[in-house]
Coordinates of C-alpha atoms and ligand atoms in Angstrom, one line a residue:
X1 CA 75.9 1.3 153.8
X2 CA 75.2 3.1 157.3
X3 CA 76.2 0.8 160.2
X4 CA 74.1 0.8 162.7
X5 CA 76.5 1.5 165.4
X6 CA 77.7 4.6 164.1
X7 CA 73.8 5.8 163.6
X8 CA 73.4 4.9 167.5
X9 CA 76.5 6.7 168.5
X10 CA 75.8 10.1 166.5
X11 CA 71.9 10.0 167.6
X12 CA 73.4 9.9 171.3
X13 CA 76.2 12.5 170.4
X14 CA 72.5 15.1 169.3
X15 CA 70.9 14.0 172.5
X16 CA 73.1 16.4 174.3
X17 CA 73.2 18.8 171.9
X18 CA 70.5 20.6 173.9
X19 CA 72.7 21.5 176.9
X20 CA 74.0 24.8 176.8
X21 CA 78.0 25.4 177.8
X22 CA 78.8 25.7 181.6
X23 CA 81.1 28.3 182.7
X24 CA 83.3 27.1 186.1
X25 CA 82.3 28.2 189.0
X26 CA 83.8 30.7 189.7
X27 CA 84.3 30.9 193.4
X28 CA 85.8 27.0 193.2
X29 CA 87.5 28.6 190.1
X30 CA 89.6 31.0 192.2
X31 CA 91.3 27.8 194.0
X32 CA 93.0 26.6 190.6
X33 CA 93.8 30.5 189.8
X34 CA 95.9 30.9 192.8
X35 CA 97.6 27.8 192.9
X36 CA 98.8 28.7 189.5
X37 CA 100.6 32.4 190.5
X38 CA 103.7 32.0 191.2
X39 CA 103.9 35.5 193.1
X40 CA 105.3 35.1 196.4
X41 CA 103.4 37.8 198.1
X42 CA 99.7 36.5 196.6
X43 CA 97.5 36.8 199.2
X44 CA 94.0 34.2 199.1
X45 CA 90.8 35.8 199.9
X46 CA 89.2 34.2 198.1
X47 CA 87.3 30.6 199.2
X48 CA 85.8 30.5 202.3
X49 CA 88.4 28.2 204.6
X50 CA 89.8 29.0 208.0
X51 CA 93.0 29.7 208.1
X52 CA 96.2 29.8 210.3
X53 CA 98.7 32.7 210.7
X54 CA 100.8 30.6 208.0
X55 CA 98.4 30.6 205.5
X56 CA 97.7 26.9 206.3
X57 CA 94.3 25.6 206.8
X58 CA 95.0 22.5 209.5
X59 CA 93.1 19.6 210.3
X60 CA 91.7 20.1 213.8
X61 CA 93.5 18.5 216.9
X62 CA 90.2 16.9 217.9
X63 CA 89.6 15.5 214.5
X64 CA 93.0 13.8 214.3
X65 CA 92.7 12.2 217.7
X66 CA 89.0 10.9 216.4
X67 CA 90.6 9.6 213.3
X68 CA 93.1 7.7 215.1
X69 CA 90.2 6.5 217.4
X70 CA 88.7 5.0 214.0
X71 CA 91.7 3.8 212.8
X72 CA 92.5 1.5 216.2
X73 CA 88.8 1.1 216.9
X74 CA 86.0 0.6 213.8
X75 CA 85.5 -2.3 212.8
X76 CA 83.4 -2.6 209.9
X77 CA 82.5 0.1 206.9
X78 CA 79.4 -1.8 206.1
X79 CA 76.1 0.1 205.2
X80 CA 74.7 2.5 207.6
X81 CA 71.6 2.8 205.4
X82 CA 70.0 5.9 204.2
X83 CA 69.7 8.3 207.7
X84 CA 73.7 8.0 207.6
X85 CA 75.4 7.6 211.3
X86 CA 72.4 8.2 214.1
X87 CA 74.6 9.2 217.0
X88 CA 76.1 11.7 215.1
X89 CA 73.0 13.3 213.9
X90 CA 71.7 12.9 217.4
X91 CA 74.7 14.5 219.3
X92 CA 74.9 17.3 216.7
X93 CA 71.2 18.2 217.5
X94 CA 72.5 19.1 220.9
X95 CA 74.9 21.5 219.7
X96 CA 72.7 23.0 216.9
X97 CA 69.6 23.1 218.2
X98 CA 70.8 22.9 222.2
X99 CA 69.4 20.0 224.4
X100 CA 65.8 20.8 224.4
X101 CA 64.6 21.0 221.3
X102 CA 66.7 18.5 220.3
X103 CA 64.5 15.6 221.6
X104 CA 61.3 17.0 220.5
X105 CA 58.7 15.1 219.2
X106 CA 58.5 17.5 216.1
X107 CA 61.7 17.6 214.7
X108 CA 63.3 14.9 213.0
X109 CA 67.1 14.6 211.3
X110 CA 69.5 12.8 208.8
X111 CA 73.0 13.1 208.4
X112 CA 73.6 14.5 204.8
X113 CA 76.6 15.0 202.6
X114 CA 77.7 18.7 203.5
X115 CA 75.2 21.4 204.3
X116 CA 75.0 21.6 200.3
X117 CA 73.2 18.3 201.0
X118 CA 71.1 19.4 203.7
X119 CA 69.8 22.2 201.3
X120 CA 69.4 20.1 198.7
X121 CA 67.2 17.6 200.5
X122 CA 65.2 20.0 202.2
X123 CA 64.7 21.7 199.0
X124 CA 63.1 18.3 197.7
X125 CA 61.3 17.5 200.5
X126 CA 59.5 21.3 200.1
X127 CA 59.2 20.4 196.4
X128 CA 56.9 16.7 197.3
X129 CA 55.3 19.0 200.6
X130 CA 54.3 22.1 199.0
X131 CA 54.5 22.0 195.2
X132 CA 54.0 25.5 194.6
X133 CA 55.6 27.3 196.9
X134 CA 58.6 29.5 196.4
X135 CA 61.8 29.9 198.3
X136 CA 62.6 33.6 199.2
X137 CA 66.5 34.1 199.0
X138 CA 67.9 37.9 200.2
X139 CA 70.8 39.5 198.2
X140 CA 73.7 39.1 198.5
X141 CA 73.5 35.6 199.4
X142 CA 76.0 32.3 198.7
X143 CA 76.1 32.2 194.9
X144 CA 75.1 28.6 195.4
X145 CA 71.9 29.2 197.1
X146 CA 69.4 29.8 194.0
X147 CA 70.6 26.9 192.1
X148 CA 70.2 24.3 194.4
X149 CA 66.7 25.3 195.2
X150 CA 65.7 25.9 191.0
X151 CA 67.2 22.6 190.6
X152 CA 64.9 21.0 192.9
X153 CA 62.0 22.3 191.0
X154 CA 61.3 25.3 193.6
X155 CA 60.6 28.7 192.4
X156 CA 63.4 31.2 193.7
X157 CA 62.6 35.0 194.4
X158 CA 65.0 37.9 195.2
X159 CA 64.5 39.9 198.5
X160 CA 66.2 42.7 199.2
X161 CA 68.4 42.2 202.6
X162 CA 72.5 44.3 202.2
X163 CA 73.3 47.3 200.7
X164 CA 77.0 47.0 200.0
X165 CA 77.7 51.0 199.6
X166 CA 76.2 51.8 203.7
X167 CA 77.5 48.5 204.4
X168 CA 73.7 48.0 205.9
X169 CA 71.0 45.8 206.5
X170 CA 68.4 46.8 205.1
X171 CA 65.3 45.0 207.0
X172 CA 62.7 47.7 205.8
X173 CA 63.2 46.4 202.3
X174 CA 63.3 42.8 203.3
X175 CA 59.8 42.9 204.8
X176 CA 58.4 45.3 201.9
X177 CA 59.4 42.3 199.2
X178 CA 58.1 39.8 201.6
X179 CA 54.9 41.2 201.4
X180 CA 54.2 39.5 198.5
X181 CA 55.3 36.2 199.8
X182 CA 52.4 34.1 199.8
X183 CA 51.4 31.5 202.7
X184 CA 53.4 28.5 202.6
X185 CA 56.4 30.0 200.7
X186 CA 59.7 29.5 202.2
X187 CA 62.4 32.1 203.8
X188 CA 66.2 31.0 203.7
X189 CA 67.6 32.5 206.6
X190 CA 71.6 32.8 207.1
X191 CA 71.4 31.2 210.6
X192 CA 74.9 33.3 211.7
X193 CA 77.9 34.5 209.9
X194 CA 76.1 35.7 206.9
X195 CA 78.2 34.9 203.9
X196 CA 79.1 36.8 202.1
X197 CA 78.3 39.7 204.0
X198 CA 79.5 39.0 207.7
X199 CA 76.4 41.8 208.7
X200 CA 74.2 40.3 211.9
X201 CA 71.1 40.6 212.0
X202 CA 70.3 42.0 215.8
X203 CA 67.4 40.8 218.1
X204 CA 65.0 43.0 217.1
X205 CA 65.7 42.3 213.9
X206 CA 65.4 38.5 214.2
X207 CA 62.3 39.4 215.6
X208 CA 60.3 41.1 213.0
X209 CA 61.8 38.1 210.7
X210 CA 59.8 36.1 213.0
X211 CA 56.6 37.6 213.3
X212 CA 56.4 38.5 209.1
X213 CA 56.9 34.1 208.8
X214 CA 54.1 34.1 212.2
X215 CA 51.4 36.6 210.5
X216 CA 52.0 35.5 206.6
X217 CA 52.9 31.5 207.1
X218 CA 56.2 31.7 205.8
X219 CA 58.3 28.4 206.5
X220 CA 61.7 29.2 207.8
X221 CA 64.9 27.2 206.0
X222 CA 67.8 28.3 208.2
X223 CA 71.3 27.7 206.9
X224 CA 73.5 27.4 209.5
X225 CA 77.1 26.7 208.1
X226 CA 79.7 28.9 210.9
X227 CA 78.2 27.7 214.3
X228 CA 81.0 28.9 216.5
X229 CA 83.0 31.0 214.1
X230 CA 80.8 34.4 215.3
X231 CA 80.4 35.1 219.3
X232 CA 80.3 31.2 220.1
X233 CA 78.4 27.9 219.9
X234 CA 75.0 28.9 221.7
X235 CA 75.4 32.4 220.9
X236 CA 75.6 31.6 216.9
X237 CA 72.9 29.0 217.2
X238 CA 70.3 31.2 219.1
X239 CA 67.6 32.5 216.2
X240 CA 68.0 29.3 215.0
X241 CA 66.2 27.9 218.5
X242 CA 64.7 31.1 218.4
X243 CA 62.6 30.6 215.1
X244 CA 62.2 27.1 215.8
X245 CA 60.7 27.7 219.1
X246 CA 58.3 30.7 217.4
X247 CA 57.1 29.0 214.3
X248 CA 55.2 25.8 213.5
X249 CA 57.3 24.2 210.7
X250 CA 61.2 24.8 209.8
X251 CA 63.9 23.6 208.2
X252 CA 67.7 24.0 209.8
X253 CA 70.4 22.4 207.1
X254 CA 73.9 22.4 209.1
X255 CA 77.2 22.0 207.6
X256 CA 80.5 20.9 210.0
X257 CA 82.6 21.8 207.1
X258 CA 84.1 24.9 208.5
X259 CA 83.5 25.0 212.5
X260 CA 84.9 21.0 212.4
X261 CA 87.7 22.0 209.3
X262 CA 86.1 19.2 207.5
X263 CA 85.4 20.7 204.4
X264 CA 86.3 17.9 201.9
X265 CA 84.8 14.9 203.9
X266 CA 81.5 16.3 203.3
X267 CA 79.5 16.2 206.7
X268 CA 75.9 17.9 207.3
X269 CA 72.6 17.4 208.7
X270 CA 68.8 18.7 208.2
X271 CA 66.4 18.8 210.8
X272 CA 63.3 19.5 210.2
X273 CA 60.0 21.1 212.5
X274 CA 57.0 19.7 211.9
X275 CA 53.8 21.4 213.3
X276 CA 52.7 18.2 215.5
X277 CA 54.9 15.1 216.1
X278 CA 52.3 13.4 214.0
X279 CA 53.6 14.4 210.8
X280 CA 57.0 13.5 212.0
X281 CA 57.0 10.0 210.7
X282 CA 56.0 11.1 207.1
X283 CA 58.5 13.8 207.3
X284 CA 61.2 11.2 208.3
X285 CA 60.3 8.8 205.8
X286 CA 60.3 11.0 202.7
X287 CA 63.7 12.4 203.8
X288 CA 65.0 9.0 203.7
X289 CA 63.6 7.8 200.3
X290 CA 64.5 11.2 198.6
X291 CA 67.8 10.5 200.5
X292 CA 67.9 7.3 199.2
X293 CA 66.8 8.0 195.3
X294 CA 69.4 11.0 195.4
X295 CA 72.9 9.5 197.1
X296 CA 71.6 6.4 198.6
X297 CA 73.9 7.0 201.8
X298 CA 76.4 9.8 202.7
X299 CA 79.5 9.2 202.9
X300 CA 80.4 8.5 206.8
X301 CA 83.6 9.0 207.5
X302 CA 83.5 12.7 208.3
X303 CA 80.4 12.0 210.1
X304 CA 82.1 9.4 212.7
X305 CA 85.0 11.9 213.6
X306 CA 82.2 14.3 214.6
X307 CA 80.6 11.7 216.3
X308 CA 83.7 10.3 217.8
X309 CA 84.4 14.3 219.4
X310 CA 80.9 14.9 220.4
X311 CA 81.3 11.1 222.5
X312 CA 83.6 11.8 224.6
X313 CA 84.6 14.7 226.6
X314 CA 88.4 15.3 226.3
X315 CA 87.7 16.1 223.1
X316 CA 84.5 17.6 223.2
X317 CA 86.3 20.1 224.7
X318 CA 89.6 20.4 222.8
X319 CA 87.6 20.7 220.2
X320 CA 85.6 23.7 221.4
X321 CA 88.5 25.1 222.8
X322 CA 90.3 24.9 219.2
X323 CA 87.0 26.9 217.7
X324 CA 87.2 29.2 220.1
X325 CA 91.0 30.0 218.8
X326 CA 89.4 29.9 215.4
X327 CA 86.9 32.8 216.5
X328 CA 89.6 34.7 218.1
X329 CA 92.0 35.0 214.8
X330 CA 89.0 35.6 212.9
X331 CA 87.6 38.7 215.4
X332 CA 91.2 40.0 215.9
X333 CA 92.2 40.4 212.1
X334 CA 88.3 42.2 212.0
X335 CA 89.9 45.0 214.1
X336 CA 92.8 44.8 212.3
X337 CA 91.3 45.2 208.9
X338 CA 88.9 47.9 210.8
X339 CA 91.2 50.2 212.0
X340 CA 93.4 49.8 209.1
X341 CA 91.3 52.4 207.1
X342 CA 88.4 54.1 207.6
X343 CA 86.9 53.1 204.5
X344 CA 87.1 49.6 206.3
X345 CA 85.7 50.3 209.9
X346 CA 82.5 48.5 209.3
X347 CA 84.2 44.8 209.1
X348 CA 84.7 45.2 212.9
X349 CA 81.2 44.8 213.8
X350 CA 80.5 41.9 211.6
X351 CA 81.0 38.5 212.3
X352 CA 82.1 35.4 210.5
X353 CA 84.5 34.4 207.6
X354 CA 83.3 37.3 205.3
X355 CA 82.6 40.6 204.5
X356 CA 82.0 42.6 201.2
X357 CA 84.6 45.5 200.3
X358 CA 82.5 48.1 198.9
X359 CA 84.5 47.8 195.3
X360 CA 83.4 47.0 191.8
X361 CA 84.2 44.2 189.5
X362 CA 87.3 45.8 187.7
X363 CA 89.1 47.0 191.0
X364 CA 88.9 42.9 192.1
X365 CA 90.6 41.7 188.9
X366 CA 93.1 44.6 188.7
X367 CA 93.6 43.9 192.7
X368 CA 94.4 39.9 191.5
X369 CA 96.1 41.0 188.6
X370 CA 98.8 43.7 189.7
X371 CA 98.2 43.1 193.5
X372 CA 98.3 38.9 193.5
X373 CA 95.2 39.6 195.8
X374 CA 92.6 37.0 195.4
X375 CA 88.7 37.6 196.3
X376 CA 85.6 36.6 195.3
X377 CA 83.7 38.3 191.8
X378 CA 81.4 40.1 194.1
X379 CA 84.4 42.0 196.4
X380 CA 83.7 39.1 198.5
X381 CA 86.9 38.4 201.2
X382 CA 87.9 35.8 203.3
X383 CA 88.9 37.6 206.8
X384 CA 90.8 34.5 207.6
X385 CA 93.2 34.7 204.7
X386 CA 94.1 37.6 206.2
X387 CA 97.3 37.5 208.5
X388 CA 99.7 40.1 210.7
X389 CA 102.6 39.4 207.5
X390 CA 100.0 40.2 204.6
X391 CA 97.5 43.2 206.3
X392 CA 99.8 45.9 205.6
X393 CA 100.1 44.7 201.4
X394 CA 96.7 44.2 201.3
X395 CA 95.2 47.6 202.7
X396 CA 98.4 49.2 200.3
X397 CA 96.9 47.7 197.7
X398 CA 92.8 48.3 198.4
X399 CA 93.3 51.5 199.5
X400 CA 92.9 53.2 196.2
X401 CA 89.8 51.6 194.9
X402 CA 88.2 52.4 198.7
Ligands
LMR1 C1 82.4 29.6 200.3 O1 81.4 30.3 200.3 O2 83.5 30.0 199.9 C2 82.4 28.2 200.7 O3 81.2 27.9 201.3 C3 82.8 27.2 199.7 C4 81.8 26.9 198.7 O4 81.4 25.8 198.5 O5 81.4 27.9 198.0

């Protein structure tokens, strides 16, 4: 006789037999593959993470002096509820979108886990706004981009923005494949820093961007994860204001992971334009209950040391002043790596943690297997995993494949 448990169990073992395998990702993948070469000279490209001259990726001075703040000071870790920490999302609107937009009728924010989050949310709140609409991604982009969109139910289309060989933008192609977005579809925008490209668009550039999303009512999603990590706060942050200021509605999701080192605590925001402050409310409340149904409430702690900083002055500006070393390293080893080859020159005008080595797939896993250099599938590298000790090995060892 069949017991009725084991009949339960094996129907429940089929009900995911639809789900296909997974591979790893394979960016997170790369963390796990260099932890586990024992080479001595291995040099880490490959996730995108500040670091230090030592290879070391520190917590910020600012954020240990908040945390210590916490420690002495906080004295409850009770609910929040679903729009997170307010002060924080408040005082990070000053820095984002600078003092004022930030208190404008129209735009309304929540704290979210990670800019991940932010994308995610605003990619839900499209879905429940504008049902049909599709979200207009340029490549190369983040390879987590398309999924968090398709997940939410949105439509993703390819546009053509990089071409890795000229080591170009390529606007004219942009705007020809936006021609055939449709009014009401979406645009994600690399707000500064573009990863994994590091190319800038200029102002004329931002420009015709702006008047394609004016003339075809394309809703802007900016992404805005390296605020700081380019030419500097207001100077990264200005198309963002920029579109906002242009265009009727707009999304701006905002990660602290990498301009506040606080990668694993998982602290972002969304803001989002409406096109009058009546729709506002309805905005506000249907980030919430999608907030709500999807994580309930983030996770605050990273949120409070930001909020902590941004409170008080002293380290307001320590911790401005330790971004602006941050910047520094990054732009130095740019004209290090440019001038190191002329097959390279191009990194010194970009900005940001990345750029794209003009180098196919079998010259990155021949550079990880002989060289112990680690990078990203798409020849993607980490400028800050560069350092004065390693540059020499690694140009040695690109060289050939340039
Ligand atoms: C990266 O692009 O390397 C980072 O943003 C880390 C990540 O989550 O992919």
């Amino acid at each position: 006789m069949t017991d009725l448990a084991s009949v339960d169990r094996r129907a429940a073992l089929d009900g995911f037999g639809a789900l296909a395998p997974q591979a790893p990702d394979a960016l997170l993948g790369l963390i796990a593959l260099y932890r586990d070469d024992s080479r001595a000279e291995k040099i880490d490209l490959g996730v995108g993470v500040f670091r230090d001259d030592a290879g070391l990726t520190p917590v910020m001075r600012a954020v240990k002096a908040a945390e210590a703040i916490l420690l002495r000071e906080q004295e409850s870790k009770s609910y929040l509820g679903p729009e997170g920490d307010i002060g924080y999302a408040e005082l990070l609107a000053d820095v984002a979108l600078g003092r004022e937009l930030a208190r404008s009728p129209r735009i309304v924010g929540v704290q979210t886990p990670g800019g991940t989050g932010a994308l995610r949310l605003g990619a839900e709140l499209l879905r429940r706004a504008l049902p049909g609409a599709s979200i207009w991604i340029g490549s190369p982009t983040w390879p987590n981009h398309a999924p968090i969109f398709q997940e939410a139910g949105l439509q993703a289309r390819a546009h053509r923005f990089y071409d890795v060989a000229s080591a170009q933008i390529d606007l004219a192609a942009m705007l020809e494949d936006l021609e055939a977005a449709a009014e009401g579809d979406v645009l994600l925008l690399h707000g500064c820093c573009h990863n994994p490209t590091g190319a800038s668009l200029s102002t004329e550039q931002w420009q015709s961007i702006t008047d394609v999303c004016a003339v075809k009512g394309i809703i802007p999603f900016i992404d805005l994860a390296y605020q700081g990590l380019g030419d500097g706060l207001d100077e990264d942050a200005w198309a963002s204001r920029a579109l906002f200021e242009a265009l009727p509605n707009a999304l701006l999701a905002y990660s602290c992971d990498k301009n506040f080192g606080l990668y694993r605590e998982r602290v972002g925001a969304l803001w989002v334009q409406s096109a009058c402050a009546e729709q506002s409310e309805p905005v506000r409340g249907n980030m919430l209950a999608l907030a709500r149904s999807i994580w309930s409430m983030p996770p605050d702690h990273g949120a409070a040391i930001v909020r902590t900083i941004l409170e008080r002055d002293d380290l307001r500006n320590d911790w401005m002043a330790e971004l602006a070393e941050m910047r520094n390293r990054i732009n130095m080893l740019r004209q290090m790596v440019a001038q190191s080859h002329p097959g390279l020159a191009f990194i010194g005008a970009q900005r940001g943690m990345f750029a794209m080595l003009p180098i196919d797939k079998n010259a990155v896993t021949s550079l990880r297997a002989e060289q112990g250099i680690y990078m990203a599938g798409n020849g993607r590298i980490n400028i800050a995993g560069l350092s004065k000790q390693n540059m020499s090995n690694f140009v040695a060892g690109l060289a050939p494949h340039l």
